Amino acid sequence: MSTKFRIVPDKRMITEYIKESEGVIFMCPANTVMTGRWHENDENGPTMYQYATLKAIDSSGNVLPMTIEVTDIKWSGAIKESDGILFQAPENRVIVGRQHSGDENGWTKYATAIVKANGEIVPTISIQQTPSIKESASVWFVTDAYRIIVGRCHIGDENGMTFYLTAELVYDSTLLDPAPKGTYIIPNIRSVSSVLRESESDFMCPVNTVITGRWHDGDENGETTYQYATLKAINTKGEEVPGNITVENIIWHAEIKESKGDGFDAPVNRVIVGRRHRGDENGNTQYATAVVKFNGYPTVIKRYTVSEIQIESNGAFVCDKNYVMTGRHHYGDENDYTYYGMGIIFCGQYATQITYPFDLIVSLHENEEYFPMIPSDYIILSRFRQHISGGSDLGYDKNTGDFVNGNSHDMNFYNVPVSVIKKYHSTKEHYRLFNLRPRDEFRLKDGKTYFIQPFANLYGDTDPNGRVPVYVNELNYNMPDGAKMTYVDFWLFFGYNAAPKFAATVHMSHQGDWEHIMVKMVDNKVVGAWLSAHTSNSYTPVSNLQVTTVNGRQRIVVYCAIGSHALYNRPDRFDAGWVIDETSYAGYKWL
């Protein structure tokens, strides 16, 4: 039998005046929570807080005899509120204290706690964002009869605006279970933000919504709007799955300069919920990301992909039906190209399938600019071309279904279906594995060369763990002595291969770069590996590989040279004859 009750404010009380700029701590008395705040004038003005005891009621409003505790009090780290940083209490926690020192540029900390009824944690649900108020004007903010404070955001000085996050405390035994297998979360009701001036834009999604689109017109003085959406859970039949969906743990990430092209990708399993930009294309941009939860259980994001490119100054982007925004990459000024990252939110813990008794880690150089990427993303951002020796290359036009003259960058030349590309690729054994570029000596079909050309040198995914796939081929042999021989070939893809800074020439730079590692095992034990480096694949016995044991599993680390992505067995400098490669231990570790 299900149990459901609500915890609500009971007796409300008000503190005496506090001068917050002196760093005076406000802490709710035992077993009470914050339900209101009043402030007058600047940082030297007085502040009062409202706090309340709690009671439990049933669906009819009848008071239930329960022991209610406000416990496990923890202080947050310090934030600078004038920057507009939203503080949101962690999952199932409420605000019970606050400390601020100095003026609007001073630091603020919050105390949070969990609420228990008869020993059971009561979840926070239905988090809502209040309208903004100007606190310096002596305006009280007080929650309604059913809600308590779980967050606060203030922008600017004492004349800036403030809003609060409030939540209900509801215990419902039917909404505490993880989602049924196969449940995923999709956009539900989509809304559009107010119009912002791009050069001074600051957007944060309303509570429990995520960004699903963006529109921009003109240069940095032009207008920008965002599409955001509530979320709902559905099963594989498209039927809605009841549950409590929350968007939590909001983080503003470090500023970036987007015009460079390397852009922003949300950390794995996080979605974009906010964006700030200042100035022109060379100005700084920040993104806010969050975690989506179902009944308090974290979700995962799968099927990462990118949108087609669009001209920034006249761009309208909306995520595909079931996708949410996870990234954005922009090149140059308002007349250059932009593309977006997307993913689908799935419920449940999708454990990585461990097929082999070892982990393979590729250590990138700390100064690497061109990271791994999803090969299908490379195709989405590219045209399909036929090389004409001594003439102008042709482009495949999706409208006509054939190659045509010219160098058009119209969208009908991008994102050519893989089924089309396969028709022109060689089926000849061995040749199909070559990286074929316009002037390579090898040819594909009927003596002609076809190639895939992205709109620019692609930087890839600067945080590929959990997002960028690796392609694996396995061969097994039973030896006459009864031993089992296994070869596991890992193929890695990079969007661009840049000539190392030590190269005498740059003719080796090219778009599209496959590398591979073939691990040799005997009876499930690693005995060596072949590492690709330019035109060769050198075998390295296990005695010369960096192999350790972590949690009972072998861990192999190989090193990826800066720019060229050639693979080696140690951090060092390597003379390949016509180029010198450099590897390092200090860079990103790609599992």
mmCIF file of C-alpha atoms in Angstrom, residues 62-379:
data_model
loop_
_atom_site.group_PDB
_atom_site.id
_atom_site.type_symbol
_atom_site.label_atom_id
_atom_site.label_comp_id
_atom_site.label_asym_id
_atom_site.label_seq_id
_atom_site.Cartn_x
_atom_site.Cartn_y
_atom_site.Cartn_z
ATOM 1 C CA ASN A 62 -5.352 16.758 8.270
ATOM 2 C CA VAL A 63 -2.335 16.996 10.568
ATOM 3 C CA LEU A 64 -0.494 13.686 10.960
ATOM 4 C CA PRO A 65 1.264 12.668 14.205
ATOM 5 C CA MET A 66 4.865 12.486 12.987
ATOM 6 C CA THR A 67 8.291 13.275 14.368
ATOM 7 C CA ILE A 68 9.874 15.824 12.023
ATOM 8 C CA GLU A 69 13.627 16.524 12.053
ATOM 9 C CA VAL A 70 15.746 19.056 10.158
ATOM 10 C CA THR A 71 19.140 17.401 10.182
ATOM 11 C CA ASP A 72 22.493 16.804 8.479
ATOM 12 C CA ILE A 73 23.304 20.530 8.156
ATOM 13 C CA LYS A 74 26.088 21.366 5.672
ATOM 14 C CA TRP A 75 27.574 24.663 4.458
ATOM 15 C CA SER A 76 28.141 25.312 0.767
ATOM 16 C CA GLY A 77 31.259 26.790 -0.751
ATOM 17 C CA ALA A 78 31.455 30.574 -1.162
ATOM 18 C CA ILE A 79 29.963 32.210 -4.270
ATOM 19 C CA LYS A 80 29.989 35.776 -5.582
ATOM 20 C CA GLU A 81 26.277 36.514 -5.879
ATOM 21 C CA SER A 82 26.602 39.748 -7.873
ATOM 22 C CA ASP A 83 27.779 37.619 -10.810
ATOM 23 C CA GLY A 84 24.286 36.163 -11.055
ATOM 24 C CA ILE A 85 25.351 32.703 -9.891
ATOM 25 C CA LEU A 86 22.345 30.629 -8.901
ATOM 26 C CA PHE A 87 22.654 28.712 -5.658
ATOM 27 C CA GLN A 88 20.433 25.640 -5.592
ATOM 28 C CA ALA A 89 20.418 23.285 -2.626
ATOM 29 C CA PRO A 90 21.551 19.762 -3.542
ATOM 30 C CA GLU A 91 18.988 17.020 -4.071
ATOM 31 C CA ASN A 92 16.368 16.739 -1.314
ATOM 32 C CA ARG A 93 17.955 19.516 0.753
ATOM 33 C CA VAL A 94 16.489 22.839 1.917
ATOM 34 C CA ILE A 95 18.080 26.142 2.970
ATOM 35 C CA VAL A 96 18.440 26.713 6.720
ATOM 36 C CA GLY A 97 21.165 29.373 6.900
ATOM 37 C CA ARG A 98 23.067 32.108 5.065
ATOM 38 C CA GLN A 99 26.214 34.170 5.558
ATOM 39 C CA HIS A 100 27.319 37.178 3.490
ATOM 40 C CA SER A 101 30.315 39.472 3.898
ATOM 41 C CA GLY A 102 30.919 42.856 2.279
ATOM 42 C CA ASP A 103 29.104 44.539 -0.582
ATOM 43 C CA GLU A 104 27.659 42.971 -3.722
ATOM 44 C CA ASN A 105 31.129 41.712 -4.665
ATOM 45 C CA GLY A 106 31.537 39.921 -1.353
ATOM 46 C CA TRP A 107 31.148 36.218 -0.760
ATOM 47 C CA THR A 108 28.043 34.282 0.259
ATOM 48 C CA LYS A 109 27.588 30.793 1.734
ATOM 49 C CA TYR A 110 24.428 28.797 2.396
ATOM 50 C CA ALA A 111 23.594 26.124 4.961
ATOM 51 C CA THR A 112 21.347 23.288 3.792
ATOM 52 C CA ALA A 113 19.717 20.347 5.533
ATOM 53 C CA ILE A 114 17.492 17.355 4.890
ATOM 54 C CA VAL A 115 14.017 16.958 6.373
ATOM 55 C CA LYS A 116 12.996 13.625 7.903
ATOM 56 C CA ALA A 117 9.554 12.434 8.993
ATOM 57 C CA ASN A 118 9.580 9.421 11.322
ATOM 58 C CA GLY A 119 13.140 8.795 10.167
ATOM 59 C CA GLU A 120 12.368 8.858 6.407
ATOM 60 C CA ILE A 121 13.934 11.509 4.140
ATOM 61 C CA VAL A 122 11.206 13.661 2.571
ATOM 62 C CA PRO A 123 12.124 14.560 -1.049
ATOM 63 C CA THR A 124 11.947 18.080 -2.476
ATOM 64 C CA ILE A 125 9.709 18.119 -5.567
ATOM 65 C CA SER A 126 8.056 20.621 -7.908
ATOM 66 C CA ILE A 127 10.890 23.158 -7.715
ATOM 67 C CA GLN A 128 9.727 26.529 -9.026
ATOM 68 C CA GLN A 129 11.404 29.852 -9.797
ATOM 69 C CA THR A 130 9.730 32.945 -8.349
ATOM 70 C CA PRO A 131 9.304 36.259 -10.193
ATOM 71 C CA SER A 132 12.220 38.675 -9.709
ATOM 72 C CA ILE A 133 12.040 41.355 -7.022
ATOM 73 C CA LYS A 134 14.171 44.392 -6.135
ATOM 74 C CA GLU A 135 15.160 43.572 -2.585
ATOM 75 C CA SER A 136 16.667 46.950 -1.719
ATOM 76 C CA ALA A 137 13.182 48.431 -1.948
ATOM 77 C CA SER A 138 12.114 46.788 1.345
ATOM 78 C CA VAL A 139 10.137 44.019 -0.362
ATOM 79 C CA TRP A 140 9.421 40.882 1.656
ATOM 80 C CA PHE A 141 9.672 37.528 -0.069
ATOM 81 C CA VAL A 142 7.696 34.795 1.700
ATOM 82 C CA THR A 143 6.794 31.300 0.509
ATOM 83 C CA ASP A 144 3.203 30.142 0.252
ATOM 84 C CA ALA A 145 1.503 27.697 2.625
ATOM 85 C CA TYR A 146 3.065 24.599 1.042
ATOM 86 C CA ARG A 147 6.587 25.601 -0.021
ATOM 87 C CA ILE A 148 10.043 26.266 1.438
ATOM 88 C CA ILE A 149 13.193 27.954 0.033
ATOM 89 C CA VAL A 150 15.762 25.773 -1.790
ATOM 90 C CA GLY A 151 17.662 28.358 -3.860
ATOM 91 C CA ARG A 152 18.407 32.006 -4.532
ATOM 92 C CA CYS A 153 19.946 34.098 -7.316
ATOM 93 C CA HIS A 154 20.899 37.785 -7.202
ATOM 94 C CA ILE A 155 22.329 39.849 -10.060
ATOM 95 C CA GLY A 156 24.286 43.082 -9.636
ATOM 96 C CA ASP A 157 24.344 45.498 -6.707
ATOM 97 C CA GLU A 158 21.562 46.437 -4.290
ATOM 98 C CA ASN A 159 19.460 47.716 -7.179
ATOM 99 C CA GLY A 160 19.732 44.413 -9.022
ATOM 100 C CA MET A 161 17.055 41.761 -9.159
ATOM 101 C CA THR A 162 16.637 38.652 -7.027
ATOM 102 C CA PHE A 163 14.626 35.485 -7.488
ATOM 103 C CA TYR A 164 14.177 32.412 -5.317
ATOM 104 C CA LEU A 165 13.694 28.705 -5.883
ATOM 105 C CA THR A 166 10.992 27.091 -3.795
ATOM 106 C CA ALA A 167 9.958 23.463 -3.457
ATOM 107 C CA GLU A 168 7.356 21.228 -1.888
ATOM 108 C CA LEU A 169 8.288 18.496 0.564
ATOM 109 C CA VAL A 170 6.255 15.429 -0.388
ATOM 110 C CA TYR A 171 6.771 11.805 0.537
ATOM 111 C CA ASP A 172 5.121 9.463 -1.955
ATOM 112 C CA SER A 173 6.230 5.839 -1.860
ATOM 113 C CA THR A 174 5.049 5.351 -5.453
ATOM 114 C CA LEU A 175 7.496 8.018 -6.709
ATOM 115 C CA LEU A 176 10.662 6.740 -5.085
ATOM 116 C CA ASP A 177 11.431 3.840 -7.408
ATOM 117 C CA PRO A 178 13.792 3.998 -10.387
ATOM 118 C CA ALA A 179 12.212 4.187 -13.821
ATOM 119 C CA PRO A 180 11.200 0.960 -15.580
ATOM 120 C CA LYS A 181 13.771 -0.448 -17.979
ATOM 121 C CA GLY A 182 13.769 1.311 -21.334
ATOM 122 C CA THR A 183 12.454 4.641 -20.008
ATOM 123 C CA TYR A 184 13.876 7.787 -21.542
ATOM 124 C CA ILE A 185 13.181 11.491 -21.039
ATOM 125 C CA ILE A 186 12.202 13.837 -23.854
ATOM 126 C CA PRO A 187 11.200 17.501 -24.256
ATOM 127 C CA ASN A 188 7.546 18.080 -23.418
ATOM 128 C CA ILE A 189 6.196 21.649 -23.468
ATOM 129 C CA ARG A 190 8.476 24.026 -25.398
ATOM 130 C CA SER A 191 8.587 27.766 -24.716
ATOM 131 C CA VAL A 192 10.562 30.721 -26.072
ATOM 132 C CA SER A 193 12.542 33.206 -23.995
ATOM 133 C CA SER A 194 12.298 36.956 -24.202
ATOM 134 C CA VAL A 195 14.476 38.639 -26.834
ATOM 135 C CA LEU A 196 18.052 39.331 -25.706
ATOM 136 C CA ARG A 197 20.766 41.514 -27.196
ATOM 137 C CA GLU A 198 23.525 39.008 -27.957
ATOM 138 C CA SER A 199 26.412 41.234 -26.837
ATOM 139 C CA GLU A 200 24.876 41.511 -23.360
ATOM 140 C CA SER A 201 22.874 38.305 -23.189
ATOM 141 C CA ASP A 202 22.290 36.321 -20.017
ATOM 142 C CA PHE A 203 19.839 33.420 -20.124
ATOM 143 C CA MET A 204 18.994 30.778 -17.536
ATOM 144 C CA CYS A 205 16.243 28.205 -18.031
ATOM 145 C CA PRO A 206 13.305 28.305 -15.638
ATOM 146 C CA VAL A 207 13.417 25.578 -12.999
ATOM 147 C CA ASN A 208 13.286 21.980 -14.260
ATOM 148 C CA THR A 209 13.607 22.944 -17.925
ATOM 149 C CA VAL A 210 16.473 22.571 -20.407
ATOM 150 C CA ILE A 211 17.575 24.379 -23.561
ATOM 151 C CA THR A 212 16.299 22.838 -26.801
ATOM 152 C CA GLY A 213 16.938 25.608 -29.343
ATOM 153 C CA ARG A 214 18.420 29.007 -30.158
ATOM 154 C CA TRP A 215 17.797 31.749 -32.735
ATOM 155 C CA HIS A 216 20.092 34.663 -33.568
ATOM 156 C CA ASP A 217 19.854 37.480 -36.116
ATOM 157 C CA GLY A 218 22.654 39.792 -37.197
ATOM 158 C CA ASP A 219 25.916 40.573 -35.439
ATOM 159 C CA GLU A 220 26.639 40.967 -31.712
ATOM 160 C CA ASN A 221 24.100 43.778 -31.553
ATOM 161 C CA GLY A 222 21.428 41.547 -33.036
ATOM 162 C CA GLU A 223 18.700 39.680 -31.206
ATOM 163 C CA THR A 224 18.904 36.233 -29.646
ATOM 164 C CA THR A 225 16.154 34.044 -28.228
ATOM 165 C CA TYR A 226 16.255 30.585 -26.669
ATOM 166 C CA GLN A 227 13.825 27.705 -26.775
ATOM 167 C CA TYR A 228 13.514 25.734 -23.540
ATOM 168 C CA ALA A 229 11.318 22.808 -22.579
ATOM 169 C CA THR A 230 9.857 20.913 -19.674
ATOM 170 C CA LEU A 231 10.573 17.185 -19.665
ATOM 171 C CA LYS A 232 8.537 13.996 -19.545
ATOM 172 C CA ALA A 233 9.438 10.326 -19.298
ATOM 173 C CA ILE A 234 8.170 7.798 -21.819
ATOM 174 C CA ASN A 235 8.675 4.096 -22.450
ATOM 175 C CA THR A 236 9.580 2.380 -25.713
ATOM 176 C CA LYS A 237 5.905 2.414 -26.754
ATOM 177 C CA GLY A 238 5.722 6.185 -26.352
ATOM 178 C CA GLU A 239 3.533 5.939 -23.249
ATOM 179 C CA GLU A 240 4.185 8.465 -20.480
ATOM 180 C CA VAL A 241 5.846 7.082 -17.339
ATOM 181 C CA PRO A 242 4.778 8.842 -14.089
ATOM 182 C CA GLY A 243 7.583 10.168 -11.915
ATOM 183 C CA ASN A 244 9.336 13.246 -10.567
ATOM 184 C CA ILE A 245 11.778 14.794 -13.066
ATOM 185 C CA THR A 246 14.169 17.407 -11.720
ATOM 186 C CA VAL A 247 17.010 19.435 -13.248
ATOM 187 C CA GLU A 248 19.640 19.814 -10.539
ATOM 188 C CA ASN A 249 23.247 20.618 -9.637
ATOM 189 C CA ILE A 250 23.563 23.655 -11.909
ATOM 190 C CA ILE A 251 27.164 24.676 -12.639
ATOM 191 C CA TRP A 252 28.478 27.678 -14.564
ATOM 192 C CA HIS A 253 31.600 26.665 -16.474
ATOM 193 C CA ALA A 254 34.718 28.700 -17.224
ATOM 194 C CA GLU A 255 34.565 31.421 -19.874
ATOM 195 C CA ILE A 256 35.591 30.529 -23.416
ATOM 196 C CA LYS A 257 36.184 32.437 -26.635
ATOM 197 C CA GLU A 258 33.770 30.739 -29.012
ATOM 198 C CA SER A 259 34.982 32.279 -32.285
ATOM 199 C CA LYS A 260 37.962 29.935 -32.224
ATOM 200 C CA GLY A 261 35.761 26.955 -33.088
ATOM 201 C CA ASP A 262 36.643 24.510 -30.327
ATOM 202 C CA GLY A 263 33.395 25.538 -28.657
ATOM 203 C CA PHE A 264 31.736 24.023 -25.592
ATOM 204 C CA ASP A 265 30.578 20.480 -24.867
ATOM 205 C CA ALA A 266 28.787 19.780 -21.599
ATOM 206 C CA PRO A 267 30.491 17.197 -19.388
ATOM 207 C CA VAL A 268 29.174 13.687 -19.952
ATOM 208 C CA ASN A 269 25.594 13.139 -18.710
ATOM 209 C CA ARG A 270 24.972 16.880 -18.255
ATOM 210 C CA VAL A 271 22.675 19.153 -20.291
ATOM 211 C CA ILE A 272 22.882 22.865 -21.107
ATOM 212 C CA VAL A 273 20.510 25.084 -19.119
ATOM 213 C CA GLY A 274 22.057 28.555 -19.459
ATOM 214 C CA ARG A 275 24.353 30.781 -21.528
ATOM 215 C CA ARG A 276 25.988 34.193 -21.143
ATOM 216 C CA HIS A 277 27.838 36.206 -23.756
ATOM 217 C CA ARG A 278 29.565 39.570 -23.653
ATOM 218 C CA GLY A 279 30.849 41.621 -26.588
ATOM 219 C CA ASP A 280 31.399 40.602 -30.203
ATOM 220 C CA GLU A 281 32.605 37.256 -31.558
ATOM 221 C CA ASN A 282 35.846 37.682 -29.617
ATOM 222 C CA GLY A 283 34.003 38.226 -26.348
ATOM 223 C CA ASN A 284 33.691 35.676 -23.578
ATOM 224 C CA THR A 285 30.922 33.091 -23.278
ATOM 225 C CA GLN A 286 29.848 30.951 -20.339
ATOM 226 C CA TYR A 287 27.562 27.935 -20.230
ATOM 227 C CA ALA A 288 25.546 26.499 -17.351
ATOM 228 C CA THR A 289 24.909 22.750 -17.235
ATOM 229 C CA ALA A 290 22.847 20.503 -14.992
ATOM 230 C CA VAL A 291 22.005 16.882 -14.233
ATOM 231 C CA VAL A 292 18.525 15.503 -14.972
ATOM 232 C CA LYS A 293 17.110 13.108 -12.387
ATOM 233 C CA PHE A 294 14.075 10.826 -12.305
ATOM 234 C CA ASN A 295 12.697 10.213 -8.808
ATOM 235 C CA GLY A 296 16.092 11.317 -7.500
ATOM 236 C CA TYR A 297 18.025 8.842 -9.667
ATOM 237 C CA PRO A 298 20.617 10.315 -12.061
ATOM 238 C CA THR A 299 20.047 9.832 -15.777
ATOM 239 C CA VAL A 300 22.591 9.187 -18.526
ATOM 240 C CA ILE A 301 22.908 10.723 -21.970
ATOM 241 C CA LYS A 302 23.389 8.526 -25.007
ATOM 242 C CA ARG A 303 23.338 8.877 -28.790
ATOM 243 C CA TYR A 304 25.392 12.043 -28.823
ATOM 244 C CA THR A 305 25.404 13.749 -32.204
ATOM 245 C CA VAL A 306 25.644 17.196 -33.810
ATOM 246 C CA SER A 307 23.351 19.371 -35.891
ATOM 247 C CA GLU A 308 24.064 20.428 -39.432
ATOM 248 C CA ILE A 309 25.981 23.692 -39.780
ATOM 249 C CA GLN A 310 24.222 27.042 -40.143
ATOM 250 C CA ILE A 311 25.210 30.649 -40.715
ATOM 251 C CA GLU A 312 25.308 32.257 -37.263
ATOM 252 C CA SER A 313 23.794 35.607 -38.288
ATOM 253 C CA ASN A 314 20.665 33.948 -39.647
ATOM 254 C CA GLY A 315 20.513 30.775 -37.627
ATOM 255 C CA ALA A 316 17.496 29.050 -36.133
ATOM 256 C CA PHE A 317 18.334 25.787 -34.369
ATOM 257 C CA VAL A 318 15.883 23.418 -32.682
ATOM 258 C CA CYS A 319 16.928 20.047 -31.284
ATOM 259 C CA ASP A 320 15.566 16.967 -33.001
ATOM 260 C CA LYS A 321 12.351 15.594 -31.484
ATOM 261 C CA ASN A 322 13.782 13.573 -28.584
ATOM 262 C CA TYR A 323 17.063 15.451 -28.105
ATOM 263 C CA VAL A 324 18.292 18.174 -25.756
ATOM 264 C CA MET A 325 21.214 20.561 -26.243
ATOM 265 C CA THR A 326 24.626 19.417 -24.977
ATOM 266 C CA GLY A 327 27.071 21.618 -26.892
ATOM 267 C CA ARG A 328 27.759 24.487 -29.272
ATOM 268 C CA HIS A 329 30.661 25.241 -31.632
ATOM 269 C CA HIS A 330 31.063 28.510 -33.491
ATOM 270 C CA TYR A 331 33.718 29.601 -35.980
ATOM 271 C CA GLY A 332 34.663 33.229 -36.643
ATOM 272 C CA ASP A 333 32.190 36.113 -36.731
ATOM 273 C CA GLU A 334 28.448 36.292 -37.373
ATOM 274 C CA ASN A 335 28.891 35.347 -41.042
ATOM 275 C CA ASP A 336 30.625 32.064 -40.237
ATOM 276 C CA TYR A 337 29.265 28.699 -39.235
ATOM 277 C CA THR A 338 27.769 27.293 -36.042
ATOM 278 C CA TYR A 339 26.750 23.769 -35.098
ATOM 279 C CA TYR A 340 25.209 22.318 -31.935
ATOM 280 C CA GLY A 341 25.657 19.158 -29.861
ATOM 281 C CA MET A 342 22.669 17.038 -28.858
ATOM 282 C CA GLY A 343 21.906 13.906 -26.856
ATOM 283 C CA ILE A 344 19.010 11.777 -25.580
ATOM 284 C CA ILE A 345 18.381 11.395 -21.825
ATOM 285 C CA PHE A 346 17.916 7.794 -20.660
ATOM 286 C CA CYS A 347 16.827 6.613 -17.221
ATOM 287 C CA GLY A 348 18.676 3.898 -15.368
ATOM 288 C CA GLN A 349 22.325 3.128 -14.910
ATOM 289 C CA TYR A 350 23.664 2.070 -18.282
ATOM 290 C CA ALA A 351 26.783 0.192 -17.250
ATOM 291 C CA THR A 352 29.598 0.070 -19.761
ATOM 292 C CA GLN A 353 29.981 -3.448 -21.110
ATOM 293 C CA ILE A 354 33.387 -4.766 -20.104
ATOM 294 C CA THR A 355 34.384 -7.138 -22.869
ATOM 295 C CA TYR A 356 38.089 -7.449 -22.215
ATOM 296 C CA PRO A 357 40.159 -8.061 -19.078
ATOM 297 C CA PHE A 358 42.017 -4.779 -19.541
ATOM 298 C CA ASP A 359 41.365 -1.046 -19.797
ATOM 299 C CA LEU A 360 43.036 0.916 -22.580
ATOM 300 C CA ILE A 361 43.904 4.567 -21.953
ATOM 301 C CA VAL A 362 45.176 6.982 -24.592
ATOM 302 C CA SER A 363 47.140 9.807 -22.982
ATOM 303 C CA LEU A 364 46.857 12.959 -25.096
ATOM 304 C CA HIS A 365 49.408 15.776 -25.068
ATOM 305 C CA GLU A 366 48.563 18.655 -22.720
ATOM 306 C CA ASN A 367 48.831 21.108 -25.634
ATOM 307 C CA GLU A 368 46.726 19.047 -28.045
ATOM 308 C CA GLU A 369 44.171 21.133 -29.973
ATOM 309 C CA TYR A 370 42.515 18.473 -32.133
ATOM 310 C CA PHE A 371 40.656 15.868 -30.102
ATOM 311 C CA PRO A 372 38.815 12.638 -30.925
ATOM 312 C CA MET A 373 35.346 12.931 -32.387
ATOM 313 C CA ILE A 374 32.411 10.821 -33.522
ATOM 314 C CA PRO A 375 32.944 9.844 -37.186
ATOM 315 C CA SER A 376 29.259 10.304 -38.021
ATOM 316 C CA ASP A 377 29.514 13.883 -36.717
ATOM 317 C CA TYR A 378 32.366 14.414 -39.157
ATOM 318 C CA ILE A 379 30.078 13.323 -42.007
#
